[in-house]
Short mmCIF file of C-alpha atoms and ligand atoms in Angstrom, two decimals:
data_model
loop_
_atom_site.label_atom_id
_atom_site.label_comp_id
_atom_site.label_asym_id
_atom_site.label_seq_id
_atom_site.Cartn_x
_atom_site.Cartn_y
_atom_site.Cartn_z
CA MET A 42 -19.99 25.36 23.78
CA GLU A 43 -23.01 23.15 23.42
CA THR A 44 -24.68 20.24 25.08
CA ASN A 45 -25.81 17.23 23.18
CA THR A 46 -27.42 13.88 23.60
CA GLN A 47 -26.03 10.70 22.12
CA HIS A 48 -28.23 11.07 19.04
CA ASP A 49 -26.15 14.01 17.85
CA LEU A 50 -22.83 12.33 18.50
CA SER A 51 -22.17 11.02 14.97
CA ALA A 52 -22.83 14.41 13.40
CA LEU A 53 -20.68 16.10 15.98
CA LEU A 54 -17.75 13.73 15.54
CA SER A 55 -17.84 13.98 11.74
CA ARG A 56 -16.39 17.50 12.11
CA TYR A 57 -13.02 16.18 13.24
CA GLU A 58 -10.12 14.59 11.38
CA SER A 59 -9.83 11.67 13.82
CA VAL A 60 -11.36 10.60 17.13
CA PHE A 61 -9.56 9.55 20.33
CA VAL A 62 -11.22 8.26 23.49
CA LEU A 63 -9.72 8.55 26.97
CA THR A 64 -11.32 6.57 29.77
CA ASP A 65 -10.52 4.55 32.90
CA GLU A 66 -10.73 0.81 33.52
CA GLN A 67 -13.98 0.93 35.44
CA VAL A 68 -15.74 3.21 32.96
CA ALA A 69 -14.43 1.19 30.01
CA ASN A 70 -16.32 -1.82 31.42
CA SER A 71 -19.53 -0.11 32.43
CA CYS A 72 -20.00 2.76 29.96
CA LEU A 73 -18.14 2.10 26.69
CA PRO A 74 -20.65 -0.60 25.60
CA VAL A 75 -23.40 2.07 25.65
CA PHE A 76 -21.70 3.62 22.61
CA SER A 77 -21.21 0.41 20.63
CA ASN A 78 -23.87 1.53 18.09
CA GLN A 79 -21.93 4.74 17.39
CA PRO A 80 -19.39 3.69 14.72
CA SER A 81 -17.32 6.87 14.98
CA MET A 82 -16.86 6.24 18.68
CA ALA A 83 -16.62 2.45 18.56
CA ASN A 84 -13.84 2.62 15.94
CA ALA A 85 -11.93 5.41 17.65
CA LYS A 86 -8.46 4.92 19.15
CA LYS A 87 -8.76 4.31 22.90
CA LEU A 88 -6.54 4.74 25.92
CA VAL A 89 -7.76 3.06 29.11
CA LEU A 90 -6.12 4.36 32.28
CA PRO A 91 -6.22 2.98 35.83
CA ALA A 92 -9.06 4.59 37.82
CA GLY A 93 -8.62 6.99 40.72
CA GLU A 94 -7.47 10.42 41.86
CA GLN A 95 -3.96 9.08 42.58
CA HIS A 96 -3.44 8.83 38.80
CA LYS A 97 -4.42 12.45 38.10
CA ASN A 98 -0.78 13.48 37.76
CA ILE A 99 1.89 14.60 35.32
CA GLN A 100 3.12 11.03 34.67
CA THR A 101 -0.32 10.06 33.37
CA VAL A 102 -0.56 13.23 31.28
CA GLN A 103 2.77 12.31 29.72
CA ARG A 104 1.34 8.90 28.90
CA ILE A 105 -1.62 10.60 27.19
CA TRP A 106 0.63 12.97 25.19
CA ASP A 107 2.84 10.02 24.12
CA TRP A 108 -0.20 8.05 23.00
CA LEU A 109 -1.65 10.99 21.03
CA GLN A 110 1.69 11.55 19.32
CA ALA A 111 2.23 7.87 18.52
CA GLU A 112 -1.28 7.67 17.04
CA HIS A 113 -0.72 10.84 14.96
CA ALA A 114 -3.36 13.02 16.59
CA THR A 115 -3.38 16.53 15.13
CA ARG A 116 -4.93 19.82 16.20
CA HIS A 117 -7.92 18.85 14.05
CA SER A 118 -8.48 15.62 15.99
CA VAL A 119 -10.77 15.39 19.00
CA LEU A 120 -10.17 13.76 22.37
CA ILE A 121 -13.32 12.43 24.05
CA ASN A 122 -13.01 12.32 27.83
CA LEU A 123 -15.35 9.53 28.90
CA GLY A 124 -15.32 9.29 32.68
CA GLY A 125 -15.65 11.08 35.99
CA GLY A 126 -14.05 14.31 37.08
CA VAL A 127 -10.57 12.79 37.06
CA ILE A 128 -10.72 11.86 33.37
CA CYS A 129 -12.47 15.14 32.39
CA ASP A 130 -9.95 17.31 34.29
CA MET A 131 -6.85 15.42 33.17
CA GLY A 132 -7.98 14.73 29.58
CA GLY A 133 -8.99 18.38 29.19
CA PHE A 134 -5.55 19.47 30.38
CA ALA A 135 -3.72 17.00 28.12
CA ALA A 136 -5.80 18.14 25.11
CA ALA A 137 -5.45 21.85 25.88
CA THR A 138 -1.67 21.54 25.93
CA TYR A 139 -1.12 19.01 23.12
CA MET A 140 0.17 20.96 20.08
CA ARG A 141 -0.98 24.14 21.86
CA GLY A 142 -4.51 22.82 22.01
CA MET A 143 -6.51 20.11 20.26
CA HIS A 144 -10.30 19.77 20.47
CA PHE A 145 -11.92 17.87 23.31
CA ILE A 146 -15.40 16.75 24.26
CA ASN A 147 -16.49 15.62 27.72
CA ILE A 148 -18.88 12.75 28.30
CA PRO A 149 -19.18 12.76 32.10
CA THR A 150 -20.10 9.42 33.66
CA THR A 151 -20.41 10.38 37.34
CA LEU A 152 -23.10 12.66 38.72
CA LEU A 153 -20.35 14.92 40.10
CA ALA A 154 -18.75 15.27 36.68
CA MET A 155 -22.15 15.86 35.05
CA VAL A 156 -23.13 18.74 37.32
CA ASP A 157 -19.68 20.14 38.00
CA ALA A 158 -16.38 18.93 36.52
CA GLY A 159 -17.65 18.24 32.97
CA GLN A 160 -18.23 21.90 32.19
CA GLY A 161 -16.88 25.27 33.17
CA GLY A 162 -13.41 25.27 31.64
CA LYS A 163 -11.27 24.24 34.61
CA THR A 164 -8.79 21.52 33.63
CA GLY A 165 -5.75 20.25 35.47
CA ILE A 166 -3.86 17.72 37.55
CA ASP A 167 -2.62 17.32 41.12
CA TYR A 168 1.01 18.35 41.52
CA GLY A 169 3.77 19.10 44.02
CA THR A 170 5.38 17.92 47.26
CA PRO A 171 3.18 17.76 49.23
CA VAL A 172 0.66 17.21 46.47
CA ILE A 173 -1.52 20.23 45.74
CA LYS A 174 -4.92 19.33 44.34
CA ASN A 175 -5.34 20.85 40.88
CA GLY A 176 -1.93 22.48 41.39
CA ILE A 177 -1.28 22.70 37.64
CA GLY A 178 -3.93 23.45 35.04
CA VAL A 179 -5.39 25.77 32.45
CA PHE A 180 -8.79 27.18 31.63
CA ALA A 181 -9.97 25.46 28.45
CA GLU A 182 -13.55 24.85 27.44
CA ALA A 183 -14.69 21.59 25.86
CA ASP A 184 -16.23 21.87 22.36
CA ALA A 185 -19.25 20.08 23.83
CA THR A 186 -20.39 18.19 26.90
CA ILE A 187 -22.70 15.26 26.33
CA TYR A 188 -25.18 14.21 29.01
CA GLU A 189 -26.41 10.64 29.08
CA PRO A 190 -28.18 9.92 32.39
CA GLN A 191 -28.30 6.17 31.67
CA LEU A 192 -24.52 6.11 32.22
CA LEU A 193 -25.27 6.62 35.90
CA GLN A 194 -26.97 3.21 36.18
CA SER A 195 -23.68 1.49 36.98
CA LEU A 196 -22.46 4.20 39.35
CA PRO A 197 -22.12 3.06 43.00
CA ALA A 198 -24.52 4.74 45.47
CA GLU A 199 -21.66 6.45 47.26
CA GLN A 200 -20.65 8.21 44.04
CA ILE A 201 -24.26 9.25 43.37
CA LEU A 202 -24.36 10.86 46.82
CA SER A 203 -21.05 12.58 46.16
CA GLY A 204 -22.44 14.34 43.08
CA TYR A 205 -25.74 15.01 44.79
CA ALA A 206 -24.02 17.26 47.37
CA GLU A 207 -22.88 19.55 44.53
CA MET A 208 -26.45 19.63 43.22
CA LEU A 209 -27.67 20.62 46.69
CA LYS A 210 -25.07 23.37 46.72
CA HIS A 211 -26.45 24.65 43.40
CA GLY A 212 -29.97 24.41 44.86
CA LEU A 213 -29.02 26.48 47.92
CA LEU A 214 -27.54 29.14 45.66
CA GLN A 215 -30.40 29.04 43.19
CA GLY A 216 -33.55 29.38 45.28
CA GLU A 217 -36.08 27.72 47.57
CA GLN A 218 -37.90 25.70 44.94
CA ALA A 219 -34.76 24.10 43.54
CA PHE A 220 -33.40 23.37 47.02
CA TYR A 221 -36.53 21.87 48.58
CA GLU A 222 -37.24 19.75 45.49
CA LEU A 223 -33.78 18.23 45.86
CA LEU A 224 -34.37 17.51 49.56
CA GLU A 225 -37.59 15.67 48.65
CA GLN A 226 -36.06 13.70 45.76
CA ASP A 227 -36.02 9.90 45.96
CA LEU A 228 -32.31 9.23 45.48
CA ARG A 229 -32.99 5.80 43.93
CA GLU A 230 -34.46 7.61 40.90
CA VAL A 231 -31.35 9.59 40.08
CA SER A 232 -30.15 7.38 37.22
CA LYS A 233 -33.65 7.31 35.63
CA PRO A 234 -34.20 9.40 32.47
CA ALA A 235 -36.68 11.69 34.26
CA PHE A 236 -33.92 12.93 36.53
CA GLY A 237 -32.04 14.17 33.45
CA GLU A 238 -34.06 17.40 33.62
CA LYS A 239 -32.82 18.09 37.17
CA ILE A 240 -29.24 17.50 36.03
CA ARG A 241 -29.80 19.88 33.13
CA GLN A 242 -31.14 22.58 35.49
CA SER A 243 -28.18 22.18 37.81
CA VAL A 244 -25.69 22.46 34.93
CA ALA A 245 -27.55 25.45 33.47
CA PHE A 246 -27.32 27.21 36.82
CA LYS A 247 -23.56 26.61 37.09
CA MET A 248 -22.98 27.69 33.48
CA ALA A 249 -24.94 30.93 33.91
CA ILE A 250 -22.50 31.82 36.70
CA VAL A 251 -19.40 30.66 34.81
CA GLU A 252 -20.34 32.64 31.70
CA GLN A 253 -20.36 35.84 33.75
CA ASP A 254 -17.00 35.06 35.39
CA PRO A 255 -15.13 32.44 33.34
CA THR A 256 -11.76 32.84 35.09
CA ASP A 257 -12.98 32.85 38.69
CA LYS A 258 -12.35 36.50 39.57
CA GLY A 259 -15.62 37.38 41.33
CA LEU A 260 -19.14 35.99 40.99
CA ARG A 261 -17.94 32.42 40.42
CA GLN A 262 -16.76 32.39 44.03
CA ILE A 263 -20.35 31.74 45.11
CA LEU A 264 -19.73 28.20 43.85
CA ASN A 265 -17.29 27.79 46.76
CA LEU A 266 -20.22 27.45 49.16
CA GLY A 267 -19.53 24.51 51.48
CA HIS A 268 -15.99 24.16 50.15
CA THR A 269 -13.96 26.13 52.73
CA VAL A 270 -14.86 23.67 55.49
CA GLY A 271 -15.39 20.82 53.00
CA HIS A 272 -11.88 21.02 51.49
CA ALA A 273 -10.30 21.10 54.97
CA ILE A 274 -12.20 17.96 56.01
CA GLU A 275 -11.28 16.27 52.71
CA ALA A 276 -7.59 17.10 53.20
CA LEU A 277 -7.64 15.94 56.83
CA LEU A 278 -9.28 12.61 56.00
CA LEU A 279 -6.77 11.99 53.20
CA ASP A 280 -3.96 12.18 55.75
CA GLU A 281 -5.12 9.75 58.43
CA SER A 282 -2.07 10.34 60.55
CA LYS A 283 -3.49 13.79 61.33
CA VAL A 284 -6.97 12.60 62.36
CA GLU A 285 -6.86 12.62 66.17
CA SER A 286 -9.85 10.37 66.67
CA ARG A 287 -8.07 7.65 64.67
CA LYS A 288 -4.77 7.63 66.43
CA SER A 289 -5.82 5.39 69.32
CA LYS A 290 -7.78 2.76 67.39
CA ALA A 291 -6.52 3.11 63.81
CA GLU A 292 -5.71 -0.56 63.24
CA SER A 293 -9.24 -1.85 63.61
CA GLN A 294 -10.88 0.66 61.32
CA GLN A 295 -11.49 0.99 57.58
CA PRO A 296 -9.86 3.86 55.65
CA ILE A 297 -11.89 7.01 56.30
CA ALA A 298 -11.08 9.11 53.23
CA LYS A 299 -14.41 10.18 51.74
CA PRO A 300 -15.42 11.14 48.18
CA HIS A 301 -15.23 14.88 47.54
CA GLY A 302 -19.01 15.39 47.65
CA TYR A 303 -19.34 13.83 51.13
CA CYS A 304 -16.91 16.45 52.43
CA VAL A 305 -18.87 19.14 50.58
CA MET A 306 -22.02 17.92 52.35
CA TYR A 307 -20.34 18.25 55.78
CA GLY A 308 -19.03 21.66 54.68
CA LEU A 309 -22.50 22.81 53.58
CA VAL A 310 -23.91 21.98 57.01
CA ALA A 311 -21.09 23.80 58.86
CA GLU A 312 -21.30 26.81 56.54
CA ALA A 313 -25.11 26.92 56.79
CA TYR A 314 -24.62 27.13 60.56
CA LEU A 315 -22.13 30.01 60.04
CA SER A 316 -24.62 31.64 57.66
CA HIS A 317 -27.27 31.48 60.38
CA MET A 318 -24.87 32.90 62.95
CA LEU A 319 -23.40 35.69 60.80
CA CYS A 320 -25.78 36.45 57.92
CA GLY A 321 -29.23 35.65 59.27
CA LEU A 322 -29.96 32.42 57.34
CA ASP A 323 -33.12 30.88 58.78
CA ALA A 324 -32.41 28.19 61.38
CA SER A 325 -34.90 25.83 59.70
CA VAL A 326 -32.60 25.61 56.63
CA VAL A 327 -29.72 24.51 58.86
CA SER A 328 -31.83 21.83 60.51
CA ARG A 329 -33.33 20.52 57.23
CA LEU A 330 -29.88 20.29 55.70
CA SER A 331 -28.46 18.61 58.83
CA ARG A 332 -31.24 16.01 58.79
CA PHE A 333 -30.65 15.28 55.09
CA MET A 334 -26.95 14.81 55.80
CA LEU A 335 -27.53 12.43 58.71
CA GLU A 336 -30.11 10.36 56.82
CA ASN A 337 -28.09 9.97 53.64
CA TYR A 338 -24.40 10.59 54.35
CA GLY A 339 -24.14 9.82 58.06
CA ALA A 340 -22.31 11.89 60.66
CA ALA A 341 -19.06 13.60 59.70
CA PRO A 342 -16.16 11.25 60.64
CA ILE A 343 -14.36 13.85 62.79
CA THR A 344 -14.37 14.78 66.47
CA CYS A 345 -13.66 17.88 68.57
CA LYS A 346 -10.02 16.79 68.75
CA ASP A 347 -9.68 17.46 65.01
CA HIS A 348 -10.83 21.09 65.14
CA ASP A 349 -7.37 22.64 65.54
CA ALA A 350 -6.01 20.76 62.55
CA LEU A 351 -9.05 21.70 60.45
CA ILE A 352 -8.78 25.38 61.36
CA GLU A 353 -5.09 25.34 60.51
CA LEU A 354 -5.87 23.86 57.10
CA MET A 355 -8.49 26.58 56.50
CA GLN A 356 -6.06 29.32 57.53
CA HIS A 357 -3.70 28.20 54.76
CA ASP A 358 -6.37 28.51 52.10
CA LYS A 359 -5.17 30.86 49.36
CA LYS A 360 -8.63 32.45 49.13
CA ASN A 361 -8.27 34.15 52.57
CA LYS A 362 -8.21 37.95 52.40
CA GLU A 363 -6.87 38.93 55.83
CA GLN A 364 -4.33 37.18 57.97
CA GLY A 365 -5.93 35.29 60.85
CA THR A 366 -9.44 35.15 59.40
CA ILE A 367 -10.92 32.60 57.07
CA THR A 368 -12.83 33.68 53.95
CA CYS A 369 -16.10 31.89 53.15
CA THR A 370 -19.07 32.17 50.86
CA LEU A 371 -22.17 32.28 53.07
CA LEU A 372 -25.92 32.65 52.58
CA LYS A 373 -28.25 35.43 53.73
CA SER A 374 -31.12 33.23 52.64
CA ILE A 375 -31.62 30.45 50.13
CA GLY A 376 -30.72 31.97 46.75
CA GLN A 377 -28.88 34.94 48.30
CA PRO A 378 -25.18 34.12 48.66
CA VAL A 379 -22.53 36.57 49.87
CA THR A 380 -18.89 36.03 48.92
CA GLY A 381 -15.72 37.07 50.74
CA GLN A 382 -17.10 36.79 54.27
CA SER A 383 -14.36 36.96 56.89
CA VAL A 384 -14.93 34.40 59.64
CA THR A 385 -12.83 34.10 62.81
CA PRO A 386 -11.28 30.81 63.93
CA GLN A 387 -13.56 30.89 66.99
CA GLN A 388 -16.67 31.12 64.80
CA ILE A 389 -15.40 28.23 62.68
CA ARG A 390 -14.82 26.24 65.87
CA GLU A 391 -18.44 26.80 66.89
CA ALA A 392 -19.68 25.61 63.50
CA LEU A 393 -17.45 22.51 63.70
CA GLU A 394 -18.81 21.79 67.18
CA TYR A 395 -22.34 21.94 65.78
CA LEU A 396 -21.34 19.55 62.98
CA CYS A 397 -19.64 17.09 65.35
CA ASN A 398 -22.53 17.04 67.82
CA LEU A 399 -25.09 16.06 65.19
N1 NAD B 214 -13.05 20.98 36.78
C1 NAD B 214 -13.93 21.24 37.70
O1 NAD B 214 -14.62 22.27 37.67
C2 NAD B 214 -14.14 20.26 38.80
C3 NAD B 214 -15.23 20.39 39.67
C4 NAD B 214 -15.42 19.43 40.67
C5 NAD B 214 -14.53 18.35 40.77
N2 NAD B 214 -13.47 18.25 39.93
C6 NAD B 214 -12.54 17.11 40.01
O2 NAD B 214 -13.27 15.91 39.79
C7 NAD B 214 -12.59 14.83 40.41
C8 NAD B 214 -13.62 13.95 41.12
O3 NAD B 214 -14.51 13.46 40.15
P1 NAD B 214 -15.39 12.14 40.39
O4 NAD B 214 -16.03 12.22 41.71
O5 NAD B 214 -16.22 11.98 39.17
O6 NAD B 214 -14.27 11.02 40.54
P2 NAD B 214 -13.64 9.92 39.54
O7 NAD B 214 -13.45 10.45 38.19
O8 NAD B 214 -12.46 9.37 40.25
O9 NAD B 214 -14.78 8.79 39.52
C9 NAD B 214 -15.10 8.10 40.70
C10 NAD B 214 -15.05 6.57 40.49
O10 NAD B 214 -16.22 6.17 39.78
C11 NAD B 214 -15.86 5.35 38.67
N3 NAD B 214 -16.89 5.58 37.66
C12 NAD B 214 -17.04 6.69 36.91
N4 NAD B 214 -18.17 6.61 36.20
C13 NAD B 214 -18.74 5.40 36.46
C14 NAD B 214 -19.92 4.76 36.03
N5 NAD B 214 -20.79 5.35 35.22
N6 NAD B 214 -20.17 3.51 36.52
C15 NAD B 214 -19.33 2.93 37.42
N7 NAD B 214 -18.20 3.50 37.87
C16 NAD B 214 -17.91 4.73 37.40
C17 NAD B 214 -14.48 5.79 38.29
O11 NAD B 214 -13.80 4.77 37.63
C18 NAD B 214 -13.87 6.09 39.68
O12 NAD B 214 -13.38 4.90 40.25
C19 NAD B 214 -11.57 15.43 41.35
O13 NAD B 214 -10.30 15.24 40.81
C20 NAD B 214 -11.93 16.92 41.37
O14 NAD B 214 -10.80 17.75 41.55
C21 NAD B 214 -13.27 19.17 38.94
ZN1 ZN B 215 -16.83 20.55 44.78
#
């Protein structure tokens, strides 16, 4: 595994028999032109897919396999995944299974994919009835991940914030300096070259964890911070019919599904509250994080009426150890996570009440 900048791209690509580029419609418009001076990339075969999580499925993977076969890709070819987490996850899976595994390189174009999905070896697609997120996949590491912060210039603010929540999560796990620097950061500067160093630090932190536990058996579970509550909120918002607060006035409102990182931000606040209650995390961390959430992400779009449904979703999480309790990663202090913490539904309810009253 290695990381590269664009300057090394030609040398890197010269190792392969042929080059294939997978991207989505939005990224093809905003990011492909950045590589027009890279002949090996500009002349590569390209497949442009429709954008969005709803296309991260087996039908699209089949389309990718068909394309690779029709264009005579071999195990010595390379597939470049140019896009956000959807393209990196799905392209990685298609490459890892094509002819029992062809090479692939990720060029993440969202902040979330840069700091999270673009590296770490988890590939896959959503699958099943009802659909299970990342229900099918394999561990497969990209040959390289290339970071180009200027690609973020076209990324909508909402997507920047989504990735930023994962960076904050890394900061909370890493230590006080990393965390408080992120809280002070001017978010308008995130696509500027100087911010590249912060992205690099965030990735390095994640990779240090992944290298010690590549297949998610122990230490890597610290990266679930914020995700027990976050995933439940994400799932609830995706199924509006279950959101109680919407039932009465649904017609007049916009869709409320939120990008993954927004739900992680709400989850971080709720789990910081639980960490204060159960593991002694300083109350000032909970209030700083809550203020950052309110100022940048707004209040969580749920009410007390949604708590039962959220708790039910958390109780079905496959990571739970004991029946009836919910397993979370919590913090004793910034930089001191504890995994496998059993939390009762009543304690979760209290944390959700805190979140909803903000
Ligand atoms: N493998 C992992 O470890 C891991 C970790 C976290 C998340 N994920 C996965 O990542 C996915 C979410 O990733 P995401 O948030 O990047 O979503 P995404 O890939 O859907 O991208 C979000 C939107 O931004 C657009 N976009 C991407 N880059 C752009 C750019 N530079 N300029 C303008 N528009 C751009 C895309 O077309 C898309 O519409 C989920 O499927 C999640 O499961 C995987
Ligand atoms: Zn996440």
